[in-house]
Short mmCIF file of C-alpha atoms and ligand atoms in Angstrom, two decimals:
data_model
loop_
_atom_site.label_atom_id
_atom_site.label_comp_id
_atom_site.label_asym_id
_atom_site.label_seq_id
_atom_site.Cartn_x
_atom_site.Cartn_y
_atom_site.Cartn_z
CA UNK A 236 -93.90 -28.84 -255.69
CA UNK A 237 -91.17 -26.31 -256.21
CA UNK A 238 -91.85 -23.87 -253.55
CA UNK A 239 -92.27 -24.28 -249.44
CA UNK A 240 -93.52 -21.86 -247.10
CA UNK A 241 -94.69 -22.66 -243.98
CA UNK A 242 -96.91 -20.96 -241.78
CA UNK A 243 -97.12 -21.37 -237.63
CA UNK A 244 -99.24 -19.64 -235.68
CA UNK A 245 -98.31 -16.92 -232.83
CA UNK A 246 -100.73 -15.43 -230.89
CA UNK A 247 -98.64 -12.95 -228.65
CA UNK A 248 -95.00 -10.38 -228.95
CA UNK A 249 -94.21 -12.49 -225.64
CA UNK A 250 -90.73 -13.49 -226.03
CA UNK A 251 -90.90 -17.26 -225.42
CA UNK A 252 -93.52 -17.34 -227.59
CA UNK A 253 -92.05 -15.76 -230.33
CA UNK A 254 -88.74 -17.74 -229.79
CA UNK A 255 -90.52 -21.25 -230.36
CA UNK A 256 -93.06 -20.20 -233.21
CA UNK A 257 -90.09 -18.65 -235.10
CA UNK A 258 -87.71 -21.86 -234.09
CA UNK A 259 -91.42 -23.85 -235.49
CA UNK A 260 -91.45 -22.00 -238.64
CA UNK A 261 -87.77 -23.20 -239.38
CA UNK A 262 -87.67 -26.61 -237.87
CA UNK A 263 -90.46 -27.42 -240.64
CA UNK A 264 -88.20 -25.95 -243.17
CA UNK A 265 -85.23 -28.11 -242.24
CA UNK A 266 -84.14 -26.04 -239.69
CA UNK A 267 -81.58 -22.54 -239.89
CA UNK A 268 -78.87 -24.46 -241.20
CA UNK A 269 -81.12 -25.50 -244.55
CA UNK A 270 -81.01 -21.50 -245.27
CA UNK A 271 -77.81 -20.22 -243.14
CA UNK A 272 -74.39 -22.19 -243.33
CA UNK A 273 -72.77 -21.93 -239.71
CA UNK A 274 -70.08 -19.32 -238.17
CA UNK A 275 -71.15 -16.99 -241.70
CA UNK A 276 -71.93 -13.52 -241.56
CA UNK A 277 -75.80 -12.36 -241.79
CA UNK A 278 -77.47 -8.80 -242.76
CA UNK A 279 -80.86 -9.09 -240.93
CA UNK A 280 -83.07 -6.38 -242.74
CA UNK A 281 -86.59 -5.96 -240.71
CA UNK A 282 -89.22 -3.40 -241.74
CA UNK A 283 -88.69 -0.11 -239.99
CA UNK A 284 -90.46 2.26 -242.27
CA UNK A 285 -91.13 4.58 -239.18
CA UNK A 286 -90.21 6.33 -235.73
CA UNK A 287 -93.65 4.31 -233.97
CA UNK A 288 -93.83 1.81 -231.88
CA UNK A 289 -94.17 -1.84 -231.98
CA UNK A 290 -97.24 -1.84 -230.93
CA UNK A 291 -98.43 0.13 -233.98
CA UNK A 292 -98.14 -2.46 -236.38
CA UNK A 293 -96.21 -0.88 -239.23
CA UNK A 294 -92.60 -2.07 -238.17
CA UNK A 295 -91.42 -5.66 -237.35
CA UNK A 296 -91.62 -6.42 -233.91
CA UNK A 297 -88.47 -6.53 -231.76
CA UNK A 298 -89.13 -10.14 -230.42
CA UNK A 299 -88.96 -11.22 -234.00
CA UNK A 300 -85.64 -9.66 -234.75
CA UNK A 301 -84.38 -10.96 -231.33
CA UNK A 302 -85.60 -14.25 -232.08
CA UNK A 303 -83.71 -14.67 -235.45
CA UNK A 304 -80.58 -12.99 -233.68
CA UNK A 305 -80.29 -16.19 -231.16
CA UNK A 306 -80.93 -18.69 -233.63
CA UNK A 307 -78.00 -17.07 -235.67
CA UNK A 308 -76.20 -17.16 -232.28
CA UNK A 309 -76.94 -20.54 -232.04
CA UNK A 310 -75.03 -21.78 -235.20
CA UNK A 311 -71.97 -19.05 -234.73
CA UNK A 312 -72.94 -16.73 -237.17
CA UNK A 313 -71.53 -12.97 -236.71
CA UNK A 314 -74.75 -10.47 -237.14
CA UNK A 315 -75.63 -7.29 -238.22
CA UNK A 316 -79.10 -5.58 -238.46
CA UNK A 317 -79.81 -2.47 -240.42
CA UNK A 318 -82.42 -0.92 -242.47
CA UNK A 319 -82.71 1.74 -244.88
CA UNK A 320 -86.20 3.37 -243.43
CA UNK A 321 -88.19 4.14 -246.58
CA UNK A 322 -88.55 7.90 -247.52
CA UNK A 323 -87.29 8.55 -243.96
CA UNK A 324 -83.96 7.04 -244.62
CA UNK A 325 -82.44 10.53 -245.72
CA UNK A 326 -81.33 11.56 -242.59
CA UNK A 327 -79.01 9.78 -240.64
CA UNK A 328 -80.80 11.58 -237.29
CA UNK A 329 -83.64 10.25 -238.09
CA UNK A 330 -82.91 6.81 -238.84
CA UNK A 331 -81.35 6.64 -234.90
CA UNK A 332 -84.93 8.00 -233.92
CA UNK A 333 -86.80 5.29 -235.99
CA UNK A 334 -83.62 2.62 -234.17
CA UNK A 335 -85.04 3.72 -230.85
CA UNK A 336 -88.45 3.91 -231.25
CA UNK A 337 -89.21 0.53 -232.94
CA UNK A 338 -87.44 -1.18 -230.13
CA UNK A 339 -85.12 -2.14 -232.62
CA UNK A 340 -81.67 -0.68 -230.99
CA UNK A 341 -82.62 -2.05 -226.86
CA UNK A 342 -82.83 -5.30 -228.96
CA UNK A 343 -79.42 -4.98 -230.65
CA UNK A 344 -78.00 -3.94 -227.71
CA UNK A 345 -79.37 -6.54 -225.54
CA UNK A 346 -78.19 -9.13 -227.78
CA UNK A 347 -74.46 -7.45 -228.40
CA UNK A 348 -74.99 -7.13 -232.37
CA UNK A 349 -74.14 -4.22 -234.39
CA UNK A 350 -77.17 -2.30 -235.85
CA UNK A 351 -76.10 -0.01 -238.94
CA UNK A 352 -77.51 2.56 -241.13
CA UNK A 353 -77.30 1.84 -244.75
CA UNK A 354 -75.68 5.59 -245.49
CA UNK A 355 -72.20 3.88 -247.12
CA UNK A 356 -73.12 2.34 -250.56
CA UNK A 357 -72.11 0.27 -253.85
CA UNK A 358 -73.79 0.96 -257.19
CA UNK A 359 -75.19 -2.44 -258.24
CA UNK A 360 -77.34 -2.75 -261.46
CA UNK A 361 -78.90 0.77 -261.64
CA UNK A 362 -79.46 1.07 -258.04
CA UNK A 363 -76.85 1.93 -254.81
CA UNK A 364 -77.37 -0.82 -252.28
CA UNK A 365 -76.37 -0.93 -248.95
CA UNK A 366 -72.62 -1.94 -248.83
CA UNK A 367 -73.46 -4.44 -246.13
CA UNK A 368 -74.74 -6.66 -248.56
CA UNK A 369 -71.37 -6.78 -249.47
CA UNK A 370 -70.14 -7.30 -246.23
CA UNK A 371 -72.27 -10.19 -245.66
CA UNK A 372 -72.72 -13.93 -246.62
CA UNK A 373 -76.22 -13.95 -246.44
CA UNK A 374 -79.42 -11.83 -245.97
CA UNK A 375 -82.78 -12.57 -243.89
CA UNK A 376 -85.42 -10.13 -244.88
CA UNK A 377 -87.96 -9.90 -241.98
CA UNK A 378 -91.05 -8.03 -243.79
CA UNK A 379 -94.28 -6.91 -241.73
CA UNK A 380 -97.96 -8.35 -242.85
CA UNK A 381 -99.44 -5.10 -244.08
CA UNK A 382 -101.38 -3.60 -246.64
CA UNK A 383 -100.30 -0.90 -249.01
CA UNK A 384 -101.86 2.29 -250.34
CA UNK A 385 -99.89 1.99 -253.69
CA UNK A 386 -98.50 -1.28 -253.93
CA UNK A 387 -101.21 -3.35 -252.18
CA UNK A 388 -99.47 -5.72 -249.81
CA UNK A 389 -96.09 -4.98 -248.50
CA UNK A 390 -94.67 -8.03 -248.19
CA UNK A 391 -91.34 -9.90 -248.78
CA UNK A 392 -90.34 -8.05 -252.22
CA UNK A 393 -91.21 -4.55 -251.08
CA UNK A 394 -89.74 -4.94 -247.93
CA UNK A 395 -86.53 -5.22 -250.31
CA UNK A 396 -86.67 -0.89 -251.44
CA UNK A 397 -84.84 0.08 -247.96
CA UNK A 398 -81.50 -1.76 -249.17
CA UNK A 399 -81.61 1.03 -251.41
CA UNK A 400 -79.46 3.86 -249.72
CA UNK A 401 -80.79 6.84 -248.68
CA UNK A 402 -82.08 9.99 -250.83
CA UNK A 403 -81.99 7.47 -253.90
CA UNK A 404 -85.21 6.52 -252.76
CA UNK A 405 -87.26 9.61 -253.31
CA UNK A 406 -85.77 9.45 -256.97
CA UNK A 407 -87.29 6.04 -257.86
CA UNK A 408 -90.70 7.46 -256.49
CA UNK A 409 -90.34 10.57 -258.55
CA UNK A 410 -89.26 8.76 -261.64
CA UNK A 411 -91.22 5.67 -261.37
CA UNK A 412 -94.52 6.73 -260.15
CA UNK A 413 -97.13 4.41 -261.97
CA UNK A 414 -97.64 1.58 -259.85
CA UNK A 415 -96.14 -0.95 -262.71
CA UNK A 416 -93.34 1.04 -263.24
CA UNK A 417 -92.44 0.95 -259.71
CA UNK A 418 -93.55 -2.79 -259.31
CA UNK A 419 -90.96 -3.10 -261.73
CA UNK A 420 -88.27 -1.75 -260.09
CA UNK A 421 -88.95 -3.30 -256.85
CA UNK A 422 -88.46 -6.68 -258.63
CA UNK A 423 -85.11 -5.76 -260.03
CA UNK A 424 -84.12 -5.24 -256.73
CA UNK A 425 -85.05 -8.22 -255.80
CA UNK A 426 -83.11 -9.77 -258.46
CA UNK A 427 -80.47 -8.06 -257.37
CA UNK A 428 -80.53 -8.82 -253.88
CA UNK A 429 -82.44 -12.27 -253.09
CA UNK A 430 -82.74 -12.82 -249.76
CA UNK A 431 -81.35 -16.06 -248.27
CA UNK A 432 -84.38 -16.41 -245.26
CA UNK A 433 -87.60 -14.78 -245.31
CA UNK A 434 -89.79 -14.38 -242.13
CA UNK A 435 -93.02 -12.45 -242.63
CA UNK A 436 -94.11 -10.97 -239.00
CA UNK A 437 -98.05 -11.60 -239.33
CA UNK A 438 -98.15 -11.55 -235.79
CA UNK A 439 -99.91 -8.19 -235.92
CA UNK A 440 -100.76 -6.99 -239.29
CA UNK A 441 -102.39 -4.26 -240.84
CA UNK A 442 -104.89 -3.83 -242.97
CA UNK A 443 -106.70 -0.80 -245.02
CA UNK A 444 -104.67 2.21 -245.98
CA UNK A 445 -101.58 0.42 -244.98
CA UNK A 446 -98.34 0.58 -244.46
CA UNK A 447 -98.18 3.36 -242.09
CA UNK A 448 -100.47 5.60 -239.86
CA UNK A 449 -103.56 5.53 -242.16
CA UNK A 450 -103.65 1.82 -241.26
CA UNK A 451 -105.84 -0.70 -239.04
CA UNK A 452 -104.14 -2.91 -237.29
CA UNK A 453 -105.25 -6.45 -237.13
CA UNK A 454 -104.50 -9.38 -234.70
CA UNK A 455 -103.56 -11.85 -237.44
CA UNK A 456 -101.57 -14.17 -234.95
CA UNK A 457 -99.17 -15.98 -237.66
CA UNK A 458 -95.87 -16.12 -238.87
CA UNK A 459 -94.34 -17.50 -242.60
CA UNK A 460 -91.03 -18.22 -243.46
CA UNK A 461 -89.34 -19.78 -246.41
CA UNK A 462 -86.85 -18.55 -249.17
CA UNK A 463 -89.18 -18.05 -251.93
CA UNK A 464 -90.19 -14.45 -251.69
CA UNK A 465 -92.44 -15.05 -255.16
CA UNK A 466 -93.99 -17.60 -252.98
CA UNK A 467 -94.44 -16.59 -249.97
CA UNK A 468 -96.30 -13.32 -251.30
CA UNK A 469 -98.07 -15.28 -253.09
CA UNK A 470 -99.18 -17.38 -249.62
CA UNK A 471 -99.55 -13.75 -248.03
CA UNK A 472 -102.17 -12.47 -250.54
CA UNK A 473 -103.89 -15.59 -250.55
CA UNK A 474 -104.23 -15.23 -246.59
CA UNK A 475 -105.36 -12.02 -247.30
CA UNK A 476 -108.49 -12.57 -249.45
CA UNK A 477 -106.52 -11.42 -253.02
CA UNK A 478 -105.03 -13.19 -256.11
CA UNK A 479 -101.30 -13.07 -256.44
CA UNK A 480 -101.99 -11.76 -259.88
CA UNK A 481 -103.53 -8.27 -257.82
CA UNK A 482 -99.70 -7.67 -256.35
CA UNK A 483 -98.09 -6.51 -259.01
CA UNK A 484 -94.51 -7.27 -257.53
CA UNK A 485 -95.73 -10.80 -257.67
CA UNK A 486 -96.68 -10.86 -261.01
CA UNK A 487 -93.75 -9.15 -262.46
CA UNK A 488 -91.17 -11.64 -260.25
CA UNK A 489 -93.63 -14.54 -261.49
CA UNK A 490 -93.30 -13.77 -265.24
CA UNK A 491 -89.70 -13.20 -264.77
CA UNK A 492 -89.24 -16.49 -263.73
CA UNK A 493 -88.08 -15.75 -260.26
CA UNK A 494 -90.18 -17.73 -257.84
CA UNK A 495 -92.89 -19.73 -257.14
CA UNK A 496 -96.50 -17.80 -257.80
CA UNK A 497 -98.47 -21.14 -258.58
CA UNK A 498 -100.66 -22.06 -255.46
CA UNK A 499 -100.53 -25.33 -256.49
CA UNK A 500 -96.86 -26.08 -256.55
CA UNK A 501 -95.98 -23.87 -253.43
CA UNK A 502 -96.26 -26.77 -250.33
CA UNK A 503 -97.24 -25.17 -246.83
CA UNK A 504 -96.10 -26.81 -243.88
CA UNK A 505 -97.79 -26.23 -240.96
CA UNK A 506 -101.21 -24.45 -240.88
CA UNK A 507 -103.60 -25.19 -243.32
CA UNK A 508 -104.40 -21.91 -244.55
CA UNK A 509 -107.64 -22.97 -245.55
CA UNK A 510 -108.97 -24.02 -242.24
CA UNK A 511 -107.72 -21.00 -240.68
CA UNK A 512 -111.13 -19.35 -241.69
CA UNK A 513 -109.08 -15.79 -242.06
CA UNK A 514 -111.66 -12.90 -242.76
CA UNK A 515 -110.45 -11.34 -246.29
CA UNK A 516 -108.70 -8.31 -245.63
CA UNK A 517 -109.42 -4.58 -245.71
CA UNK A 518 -108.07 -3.64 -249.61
CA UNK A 519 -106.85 0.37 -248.72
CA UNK A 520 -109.91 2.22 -250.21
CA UNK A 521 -107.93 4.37 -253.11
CA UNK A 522 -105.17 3.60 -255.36
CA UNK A 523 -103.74 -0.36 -255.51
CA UNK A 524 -107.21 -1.39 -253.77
CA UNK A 525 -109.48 0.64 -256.81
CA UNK A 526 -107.50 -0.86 -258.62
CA UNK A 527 -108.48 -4.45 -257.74
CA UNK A 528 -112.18 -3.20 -258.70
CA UNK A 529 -111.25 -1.91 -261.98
CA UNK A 530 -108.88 -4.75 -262.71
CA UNK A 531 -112.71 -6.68 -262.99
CA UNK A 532 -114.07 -4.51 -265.01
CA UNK A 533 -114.63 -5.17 -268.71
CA UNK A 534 -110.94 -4.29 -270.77
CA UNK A 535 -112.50 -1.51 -272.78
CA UNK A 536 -114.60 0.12 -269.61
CA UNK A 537 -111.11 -0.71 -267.25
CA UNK A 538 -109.25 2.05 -269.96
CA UNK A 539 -111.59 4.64 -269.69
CA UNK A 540 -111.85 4.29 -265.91
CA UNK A 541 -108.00 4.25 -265.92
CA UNK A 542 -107.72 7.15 -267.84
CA UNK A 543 -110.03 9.59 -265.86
CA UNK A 544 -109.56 8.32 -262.48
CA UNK A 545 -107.53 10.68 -260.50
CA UNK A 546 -105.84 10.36 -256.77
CA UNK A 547 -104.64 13.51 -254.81
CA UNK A 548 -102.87 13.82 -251.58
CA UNK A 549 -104.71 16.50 -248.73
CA UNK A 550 -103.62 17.93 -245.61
CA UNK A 551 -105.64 17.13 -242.31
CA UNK A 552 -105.03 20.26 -241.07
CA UNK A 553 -106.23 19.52 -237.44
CA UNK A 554 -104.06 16.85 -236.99
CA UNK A 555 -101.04 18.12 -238.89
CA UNK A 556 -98.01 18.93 -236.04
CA UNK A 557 -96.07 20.49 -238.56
CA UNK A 558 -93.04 18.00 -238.07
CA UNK A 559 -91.94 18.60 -242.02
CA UNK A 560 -91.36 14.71 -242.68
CA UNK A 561 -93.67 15.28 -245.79
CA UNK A 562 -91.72 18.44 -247.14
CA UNK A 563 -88.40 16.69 -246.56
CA UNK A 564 -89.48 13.60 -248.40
CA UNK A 565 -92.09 14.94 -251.36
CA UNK A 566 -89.66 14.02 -254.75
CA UNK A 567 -91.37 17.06 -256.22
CA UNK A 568 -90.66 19.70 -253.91
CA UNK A 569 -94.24 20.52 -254.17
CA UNK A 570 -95.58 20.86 -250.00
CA UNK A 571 -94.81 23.81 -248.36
CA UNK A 572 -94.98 24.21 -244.62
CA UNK A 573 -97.42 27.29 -243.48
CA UNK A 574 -98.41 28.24 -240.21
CA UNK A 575 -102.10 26.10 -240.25
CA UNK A 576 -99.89 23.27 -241.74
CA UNK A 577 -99.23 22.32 -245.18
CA UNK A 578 -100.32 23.20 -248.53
CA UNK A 579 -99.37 21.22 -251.48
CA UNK A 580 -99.02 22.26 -255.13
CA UNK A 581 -101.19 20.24 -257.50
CA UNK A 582 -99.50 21.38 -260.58
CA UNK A 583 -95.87 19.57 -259.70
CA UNK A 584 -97.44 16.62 -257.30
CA UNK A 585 -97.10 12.93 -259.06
CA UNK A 586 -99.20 11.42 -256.48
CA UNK A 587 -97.05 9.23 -254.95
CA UNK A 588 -97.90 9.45 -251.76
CA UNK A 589 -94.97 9.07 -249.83
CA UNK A 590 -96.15 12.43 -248.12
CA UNK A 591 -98.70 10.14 -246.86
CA UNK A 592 -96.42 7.24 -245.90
CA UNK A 593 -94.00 9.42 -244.05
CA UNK A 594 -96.87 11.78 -242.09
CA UNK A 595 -96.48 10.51 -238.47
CA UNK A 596 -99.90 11.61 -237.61
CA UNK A 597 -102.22 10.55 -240.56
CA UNK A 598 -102.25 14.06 -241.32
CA UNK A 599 -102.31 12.94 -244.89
CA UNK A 600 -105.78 12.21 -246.66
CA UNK A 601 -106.61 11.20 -250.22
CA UNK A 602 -108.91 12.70 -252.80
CA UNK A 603 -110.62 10.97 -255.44
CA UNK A 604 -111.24 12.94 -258.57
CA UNK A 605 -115.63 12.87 -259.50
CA UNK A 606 -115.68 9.99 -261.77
CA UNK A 607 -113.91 7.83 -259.36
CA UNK A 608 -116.98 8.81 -256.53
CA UNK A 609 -119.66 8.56 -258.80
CA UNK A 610 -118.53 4.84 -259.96
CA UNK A 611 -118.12 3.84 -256.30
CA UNK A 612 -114.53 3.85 -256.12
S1 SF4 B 903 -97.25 16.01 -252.46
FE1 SF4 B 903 -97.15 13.91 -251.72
S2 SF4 B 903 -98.09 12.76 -253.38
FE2 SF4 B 903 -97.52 14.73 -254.23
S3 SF4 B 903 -95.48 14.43 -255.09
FE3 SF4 B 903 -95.23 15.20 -253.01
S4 SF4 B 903 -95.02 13.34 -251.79
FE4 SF4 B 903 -95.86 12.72 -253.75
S1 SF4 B 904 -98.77 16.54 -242.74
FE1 SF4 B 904 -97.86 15.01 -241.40
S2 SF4 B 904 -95.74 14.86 -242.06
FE2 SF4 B 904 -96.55 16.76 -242.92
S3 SF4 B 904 -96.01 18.33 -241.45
FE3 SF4 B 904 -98.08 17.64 -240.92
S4 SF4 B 904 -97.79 16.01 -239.41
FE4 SF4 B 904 -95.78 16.35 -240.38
#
């Protein structure tokens, strides 16, 4: 075997709880000190992508930040939390909202650890990271169980994109739009920036048109650690009903030798995944979960398909409350904000979608183009 994960089931946020199934997940790992060297300094990066609450299911849950915080505390480590949320990250005001709202700051300030914004930043390979990986010895990366509208899961990689530092964001999304393009880029992060300690908070996940408000939430009840992040997506989509070989973050970080995608040499400790009798998950119903159904097709039918099918962002007008989070994050300047809400211009959008991702209110649909209806898609 040349991966481990392990996997310990968690069936509430309740603090104890979440305490001993997080303490679980590590004790069958070797414990914090197998990961984390005592009295170092740790960056703990959870998933805030948005200003909602925990109960919401898109950001990691306070009790799991707080968790890893007193284990830290435990072995004399000094700690600092941050994240870099998504296309919000832009603005430092709103970055303080998204701190409040997830919980995230009452935990910080509970536990007397500074929380940061990743505005200051150091160019490393083509991207500029947070400087506090700099600062720090090592990095836990504490990514929510969802799915994802473009890139299928987001998992432990993709959790990786808010070290990137603020507007820099939106210009990866403009300039690598096709989902392998951006897979791509993802995994160079990743490279760039392996986390020492991954926990995945499974706890309550989301499925369908995850990561954000266009998402179900699901009461998945489990938590995974370990420091393979190859692996432990791998171990996440297998959970989820798919093949590792359907994230294409996983196969990228796979074929560049990075990690452990082989379900046969990753060892779990703890639940047997098998036995866990986990319904498959809700693939999101356009984009990365189409194209799980074309990826079956026949090659020279899956080109065609490719070719013609089309995805298009569209305004929900009766839901839209006009907050301008799309128009401040589109990459191609293409939504304007109207009295009845927004209207978007077709000829500049990339489809990207992080309109979509950003919309507090699921005010953001998708359109299919024909072909993609009348082949079921
Ligand atoms: S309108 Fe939405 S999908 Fe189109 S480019 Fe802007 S953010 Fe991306
Ligand atoms: S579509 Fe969503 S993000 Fe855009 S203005 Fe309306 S509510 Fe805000």
């Amino acid at each position: 075997m040349s991966a481990k994960v392990s996997v310990v089931k968690c069936n509430s946020y309740e603090p104890a709880a979440v305490q001993q199934a997080v303490g679980n997940a590590l004790g069958l790992l070797g414990g914090i000190t197998s990961f984390i060297k005592p009295n170092s300094t740790v960056l703990v990066k959870p998933n805030l992508l948005m200003s909602k609450s925990p109960d919401c299911g898109i950001t990691t849950h306070p009790e799991v930040v707080r968790a890893v915080i007193r284990i830290l505390k435990e072995i004399n480590c000094k700690i600092t939390v941050g994240d870099g949320p998504s296309v919000w990250g832009q603005y430092i005001e709103n970055v303080q909202e998204v701190y409040k709202i997830t919980g995230i700051r009452g935990v910080c300030q509970d536990e007397g650890v500074q929380l940061v914004n990743f505005d200051k930043r150091r160019m490393r390979n083509k991207f500029p990271l947070t400087v506090w990986l700099d600062e720090c010895d090592y990095l836990i990366n504490l990514p929510k169980f969802k799915t994802h509208e473009f890139t299928l899961i987001t998992g432990s990689i993709k959790n990786l994109f808010g070290l990137v530092s603020g507007t820099y964001k939106t210009e990866l999304h403009k300039n690598y739009f096709a989902p392998a393009d951006f897979a791509k880029i993802l995994v160079d992060i990743y490279q760039e920036a392996k986390p020492d300690l991954t926990i995945i908070d499974g706890i309550l996940a989301m499925e369908g048109d995850g990561p954000a408000t266009s998402g179900i939430t699901r009461q998945l009840d489990l938590l995974l650690a370990g420091s393979d992040c190859v692996a432990l997506d791998t171990i996440m989509a297998k959970i989820m009903g798919i093949t590792q070989q359907e994230v294409l973050t996983t196969k990228e970080a796979s074929l560049r030798n990075l990690g452990e995608a082989q379900l046969s040499r990753i060892k779990i400790e703890g639940e047997d995944i098998d036995k866990l009798n986990i319904r498959p998950f809700i693939l999101p119903k356009n984009r990365a979960g189409c194209a799980v159904k074309i990826n079956k097709l026949p090659e020279v039918v899956k080109k065609i398909v490719k070719s013609l099918i089309r995805y298009y962002p569209y305004s929900l007008r009766l839901k839209c409350t006009r907050c301008g989070h799309c128009v401040n994050v589109c990459p191609k300047k293409c939504i304007t904000l109207k009295k009845s809400g927004i209207q978007i211009n077709y000829n500049k959008c990339i489809a990207c979608f992080c309109c979509q991702e950003a919309c507090p209110a699921a005010a953001i649909g998708v359109k299919k183009s024909l072909l993609a209806k009348l082949i079921g898609l």
